């Protein structure tokens, strides 16, 4: 086997594989914000597993806890039986995350992935309200199973269902029809008017920043208004915080700055802290009308994830942690704004919030070229949006500032090499 | 915190939790076929994580490989990027499992759970055929997300969807309408007759033994006939081997004795060998018309699972391994048949195949009582069927014969204590 | 314009036109059991407007009443306002039809066609039970609008919907899987078993004789059993008597010989007696939970139809009328059985009941040839079944015996000319 | 039976009856713009059968033709066989209506009601495009069968379906979100953006004036823009002209002033001219890909309607006919505008177009009171809108000006008696 040989993948793995095409090498080791391929080439990782590695790779503290647990024959797989590791997680999550934020939520283990938590949230909302319809938003992304896909906007993903998708109505996200239009006026008109053809929904589901949909970002006042409308009509508000949660935007939950308390919250991706499959669904105790086992699944009790997730919460016990993320977000945002000014040929606009941020380039194909160039130069970052028009930066939230800057410099070099001249030379 | 304190769970965890009610203790460690709770009580595990722990807990060989990998900062989470651990798994799975069985399949990583692989299989079948309908079978169980739930029979689970479930037609499984009736006659009548109201489906999906549905077992000739009907009508055959696969019935795939080669196979549960979330979807290369990324998901590239799954395949390199499972299955089956004769008050009938076997008792509630009694006596086993009328034995497939017998003895003691007298005394 | 010129139709009318292809002439006048085309050719009509002209064409008595009403400026169109003509119909229908049969039904005017009454019946059943699913039967035909099409078996018609059809489960009609099988065993298994994937339905809908589906006929004991199952499970029984009702099978309602009282009955076609668009939905008073206007439609109050329908009821005041239909049915059935024996080359079997009867020929295409030959010889009759394998006789139920025999003779002549020799010559 | 006795209706007819509650009397005769009840009370009819009696009641010319046809034993019911009466209608409709308007349409007979033509239009659009989705508009009304109901906005009617309604997306009609917003900007955003969650639809369906939805009226430039968007995206445009067509707005088709040629047009209600059930579906010849009989129905060939519909077309041969309708529409509009000024307590605004016009009153319940008072004073008119906030005037389009004014005077008297004082007195 030659190093970085991709032949096995093209021979045996399905054509559905995707990221290995954009990052055509074979990775072998990773630590913190760095990854290495088989040839020993080092990469700075500003991709963070699409938001699943907010604490970087193989975090030392979690690694120790995990190895100790395994060595000790700690129970690995326990379905939804009680285990010591699970109890510890429950207690610590309540104490470190929920109580300080004055959030009184029950915790459900719906299966270990984002789409599991979304499906469980939709089921619960329908069960509680007795209604079938759910309002989703343009460019929302919630998962690949049929329930989650029904509330996802992306046309290609939807077609992949192979069946018409029902029980969902898509409404315009903030700024969908030009900035001067209040898209919630439109939504409210549909709810108010009993001839609108839109039934009162069980729930609205949305991301506060649309990670896959192109880093569209809802304003806090828009979120507040959504929350008010939901309360007014008795609609449950589901925040899908799978990608934007766990610190990615600068607070543990992405909706905290809006001052709202959603009825249901979906968490996954970085929740385990270590890249292990894990998800939870949070909801107001009054909504907890599930029958035992009404929603189940084999991997609801993956104790390795309980162990690392508990260790990850140590970060959040430090009051300075959130501030440090926000500071780094400020650095990145300033840097990106600078780029758009320095390189007008980018035709770039900064999108996103916190450390979930990028540039949308009006130059067709340019964002993808920049990502490719950056990869060649040892920086891994992803594109987003329907035409990959946005390149996005997801550095680890615990990255050191100097490491962050090193990555940003590679980014600028990549842009420079493609766009050639900064504005001052033109 | 008192040992075995379940209060935290009832306070914080959702009411949806289920197994912790039937096994009301807090587990902490596990090794091989044994588990221990916080109070130090030891249990023999004939439950095996509902089929997710076919090799028992914390298998020594896999444990070593996993710890080494973690210590070495092997990449943990890689989405669907190429990694060394993934390549090794692909190669070994092909060499140890597929090639010796003359199965030419592409391998897809659909997300790490059973419902992910089922949803991907349904999508692919619909995409390939351009048809929307899927035929499922009575008492089938395929998962909790909307696509999988649509092909699941269980009424309670279906109601949990909160929406009507479409695009699926349920047909009678083998022996559904009495043993003398050939249920495939019905199915064929519906396909043949163009006035039947049943459209030509994209696929049929079924389990060869219905793990959740009550250990109903399809005869090999029934499976062959299903395969023939599928070929005749151009319908894709999907075998959901999530629970019955990976050796549970005595061969790696449960369908091997029927001599059929399904178009699509779903695997998960014991695939990682170690209880780690992992699933793959296998299909004929001609069906691999996926567009890159058409189906995706965050935890498709969980390298810990690749590592342990690869190690688990070592078992299958030994030609005596399958035989040893079948031998133990014979022991259990004989023992269970013996019980039904010895304890006629059980009104029992043996159900299932291989080490996926149990007794259906016509005495209402008795099977649940037996499982409860066994738990108190230190044996963990589950009930199945719509009214929990079956108690089922899922011992590890690599259990030593003497350990197996120890568990069986506890089972008999439990029955004896409830049913009181064996037949010879009556 | 040449007589019988069909050019205008092929130029202006949509390709969807159908019967004018099988009967390629231009009809102009009709009286009783006779029709004439523009060239003056006379036909005996054993088609009766597919069951919409049970009393023949332009019945003298109804014609007089209708002309008088029109001349007198009787209100023609009244939506669902009260009118004298409507009140008279309501009273007489109750007195002549419902009361003597001990049927206590409310009467709804759902719009003037068969599919309107079926759609209203399905809506009401769903509203009353709060369930969405409906059980329909193989080869059932209930109409072309989406609700009715969902419970219709015919594949071509269903595909015409252009969308997947939901909320219906098709079960085997009597004799669907060979005569020795009790199809209701199958149905009951699905209802009994809560893992069957078939939800408890709002209703079952069926025809006692399947007019479009090939004259399949349910036995009276099968109908009784269906009724019992419905009662046992709290499922509403809808009899679609659109084609088989209004005397076609020898009694006013086709289900009378079974001694059952369906929860909901759909009537249309011959209800007006004169071929005027008209339909009613009958249901038990307890089911009448409609809100005013919840189902509406422009042509619910077509007073011409009230007038002729009232006049048509005069037939049913004569106690000998039903007997006379049954006698003629006996004549036709004997004649058809005779044909199957006399002409073994027909490979014929008699199908149907009452004056809704025909022969299914196992000779591919023969039934259609016989219908074509009969048309050329001046006898109009239709084929039915998925492959037009049945030719069916629908003479007017008030036809004189000698006229009936005249038509039967043309039929035999047609067969003779195609099959050549009766059995005695072979 | 006492005159005007409504007891029979409340005893025997279903609770679904509706108009007889608002107009609580028993009608018996009608001529032109007048109706009489059993007690001999005379009414002026500004309701016109909800648009089904545009030429008034029992039009003399049509009446003669109809009586002659019936007397002559003209064929009454012919399914879709060819008949002389049908051919005459086809030729005359082409010559008098289609050719002068440069419209090249095939004509389909889909069954005799509005919902039949809508269902056929939706089927055809889906068949032609191979797409399932249809865009409908807020407050649209298209019929009560499931297909038509899916594109209807009214919440109460939709709930009546008893099942979730699919395959339709509702977009804002002109002026839905305030007058300053261009609702087509929203619609276009959804079509343009491939992440919007709205699939490319088969068709858009709309009324140019929403008869049931509250007389909302689309501007001609809005209709033109809709037409352009449809052409741009390859979406079929269906105009449901069931209520607004046949002269109601001042031209035969309501869309004529917009200068557009819809792909599919639905006509019914006043098409027969005499209140007889009748409907046609018109479409571009290229779309005529129906298979014979793919859509069928018993009452597609109701020859009485062909006869009166042909006679009704005589009106349209007179070039002054359209002008006379428009003149009367001007009189009514001026009169209504005058009322809103004279009676500010009405808080009224004129809605509608042509002789499909009314006043929306912001005073809750007032419109219904006015309609009731008018009825007592001998004027029949309907309310519309979700809360019956609009009273609407649908006088016959061939009414004499003095008769029209007589009705308007009763209307003003009714208002005066309720609102008490005109503005000059305040």
PDB file of N, CA, C and O in Angstrom, chain B residues 120-141:
ATOM      1  N   UNK B 120     -30.879   4.926   4.230  1.00  0.00           N
ATOM      2  CA  UNK B 120     -30.061   5.022   3.017  1.00  0.00           C
ATOM      3  C   UNK B 120     -30.459   3.945   2.012  1.00  0.00           C
ATOM      4  O   UNK B 120     -30.482   4.188   0.803  1.00  0.00           O
ATOM      5  N   UNK B 121     -30.802   2.767   2.501  1.00  0.00           N
ATOM      6  CA  UNK B 121     -31.211   1.672   1.610  1.00  0.00           C
ATOM      7  C   UNK B 121     -32.510   2.019   0.888  1.00  0.00           C
ATOM      8  O   UNK B 121     -32.651   1.797  -0.319  1.00  0.00           O
ATOM      9  N   UNK B 122     -33.457   2.571   1.628  1.00  0.00           N
ATOM     10  CA  UNK B 122     -34.743   2.942   1.021  1.00  0.00           C
ATOM     11  C   UNK B 122     -34.546   4.037  -0.024  1.00  0.00           C
ATOM     12  O   UNK B 122     -35.119   3.993  -1.115  1.00  0.00           O
ATOM     13  N   UNK B 123     -33.738   5.030   0.315  1.00  0.00           N
ATOM     14  CA  UNK B 123     -33.460   6.109  -0.643  1.00  0.00           C
ATOM     15  C   UNK B 123     -32.865   5.555  -1.928  1.00  0.00           C
ATOM     16  O   UNK B 123     -33.282   5.907  -3.032  1.00  0.00           O
ATOM     17  N   UNK B 124     -31.867   4.696  -1.761  1.00  0.00           N
ATOM     18  CA  UNK B 124     -31.176   4.178  -2.935  1.00  0.00           C
ATOM     19  C   UNK B 124     -32.129   3.354  -3.802  1.00  0.00           C
ATOM     20  O   UNK B 124     -32.147   3.487  -5.034  1.00  0.00           O
ATOM     21  N   UNK B 125     -32.940   2.524  -3.164  1.00  0.00           N
ATOM     22  CA  UNK B 125     -33.877   1.685  -3.925  1.00  0.00           C
ATOM     23  C   UNK B 125     -34.852   2.561  -4.710  1.00  0.00           C
ATOM     24  O   UNK B 125     -35.192   2.264  -5.856  1.00  0.00           O
ATOM     25  N   UNK B 126     -35.303   3.648  -4.096  1.00  0.00           N
ATOM     26  CA  UNK B 126     -36.236   4.540  -4.790  1.00  0.00           C
ATOM     27  C   UNK B 126     -35.548   5.276  -5.929  1.00  0.00           C
ATOM     28  O   UNK B 126     -36.113   5.463  -7.003  1.00  0.00           O
ATOM     29  N   UNK B 127     -34.307   5.673  -5.684  1.00  0.00           N
ATOM     30  CA  UNK B 127     -33.560   6.388  -6.717  1.00  0.00           C
ATOM     31  C   UNK B 127     -33.297   5.478  -7.918  1.00  0.00           C
ATOM     32  O   UNK B 127     -33.482   5.878  -9.068  1.00  0.00           O
ATOM     33  N   UNK B 128     -32.894   4.255  -7.636  1.00  0.00           N
ATOM     34  CA  UNK B 128     -32.541   3.329  -8.716  1.00  0.00           C
ATOM     35  C   UNK B 128     -33.766   2.966  -9.550  1.00  0.00           C
ATOM     36  O   UNK B 128     -33.706   2.906 -10.773  1.00  0.00           O
ATOM     37  N   UNK B 129     -34.891   2.734  -8.899  1.00  0.00           N
ATOM     38  CA  UNK B 129     -36.074   2.254  -9.623  1.00  0.00           C
ATOM     39  C   UNK B 129     -36.992   3.378 -10.080  1.00  0.00           C
ATOM     40  O   UNK B 129     -37.846   3.160 -10.943  1.00  0.00           O
ATOM     41  N   UNK B 130     -36.853   4.547  -9.483  1.00  0.00           N
ATOM     42  CA  UNK B 130     -37.785   5.627  -9.800  1.00  0.00           C
ATOM     43  C   UNK B 130     -39.174   5.379  -9.246  1.00  0.00           C
ATOM     44  O   UNK B 130     -40.132   6.052  -9.618  1.00  0.00           O
ATOM     45  N   UNK B 131     -39.307   4.406  -8.367  1.00  0.00           N
ATOM     46  CA  UNK B 131     -40.617   4.124  -7.756  1.00  0.00           C
ATOM     47  C   UNK B 131     -40.620   4.612  -6.305  1.00  0.00           C
ATOM     48  O   UNK B 131     -39.571   4.765  -5.708  1.00  0.00           O
ATOM     49  N   UNK B 132     -41.801   4.826  -5.747  1.00  0.00           N
ATOM     50  CA  UNK B 132     -41.859   5.380  -4.390  1.00  0.00           C
ATOM     51  C   UNK B 132     -42.236   4.344  -3.338  1.00  0.00           C
ATOM     52  O   UNK B 132     -41.816   4.451  -2.189  1.00  0.00           O
ATOM     53  N   UNK B 133     -43.007   3.374  -3.717  1.00  0.00           N
ATOM     54  CA  UNK B 133     -43.556   2.416  -2.763  1.00  0.00           C
ATOM     55  C   UNK B 133     -42.520   1.375  -2.309  1.00  0.00           C
ATOM     56  O   UNK B 133     -41.660   0.984  -3.083  1.00  0.00           O
ATOM     57  N   UNK B 134     -42.632   0.932  -1.068  1.00  0.00           N
ATOM     58  CA  UNK B 134     -41.789  -0.156  -0.587  1.00  0.00           C
ATOM     59  C   UNK B 134     -42.682  -1.176   0.118  1.00  0.00           C
ATOM     60  O   UNK B 134     -43.600  -0.801   0.845  1.00  0.00           O
ATOM     61  N   UNK B 135     -42.437  -2.447  -0.121  1.00  0.00           N
ATOM     62  CA  UNK B 135     -43.178  -3.486   0.593  1.00  0.00           C
ATOM     63  C   UNK B 135     -42.401  -3.875   1.846  1.00  0.00           C
ATOM     64  O   UNK B 135     -41.207  -4.202   1.784  1.00  0.00           O
ATOM     65  N   UNK B 136     -43.075  -3.787   2.975  1.00  0.00           N
ATOM     66  CA  UNK B 136     -42.493  -4.228   4.240  1.00  0.00           C
ATOM     67  C   UNK B 136     -43.343  -5.397   4.736  1.00  0.00           C
ATOM     68  O   UNK B 136     -44.319  -5.776   4.099  1.00  0.00           O
ATOM     69  N   UNK B 137     -42.991  -5.960   5.869  1.00  0.00           N
ATOM     70  CA  UNK B 137     -43.691  -7.149   6.336  1.00  0.00           C
ATOM     71  C   UNK B 137     -44.201  -6.967   7.762  1.00  0.00           C
ATOM     72  O   UNK B 137     -43.601  -6.244   8.561  1.00  0.00           O
ATOM     73  N   UNK B 138     -45.298  -7.644   8.023  1.00  0.00           N
ATOM     74  CA  UNK B 138     -45.909  -7.569   9.352  1.00  0.00           C
ATOM     75  C   UNK B 138     -44.869  -7.863  10.433  1.00  0.00           C
ATOM     76  O   UNK B 138     -44.054  -8.769  10.303  1.00  0.00           O
ATOM     77  N   UNK B 139     -44.933  -7.099  11.491  1.00  0.00           N
ATOM     78  CA  UNK B 139     -44.053  -7.245  12.653  1.00  0.00           C
ATOM     79  C   UNK B 139     -42.583  -6.940  12.374  1.00  0.00           C
ATOM     80  O   UNK B 139     -41.726  -7.221  13.205  1.00  0.00           O
ATOM     81  N   UNK B 140     -42.317  -6.358  11.205  1.00  0.00           N
ATOM     82  CA  UNK B 140     -40.954  -5.921  10.932  1.00  0.00           C
ATOM     83  C   UNK B 140     -40.598  -4.721  11.792  1.00  0.00           C
ATOM     84  O   UNK B 140     -41.461  -3.926  12.184  1.00  0.00           O
ATOM     85  N   UNK B 141     -39.319  -4.586  12.100  1.00  0.00           N
ATOM     86  CA  UNK B 141     -38.842  -3.430  12.865  1.00  0.00           C
ATOM     87  C   UNK B 141     -37.582  -2.908  12.188  1.00  0.00           C
ATOM     88  O   UNK B 141     -36.610  -3.643  12.022  1.00  0.00           O
TER      89      UNK B 141
END
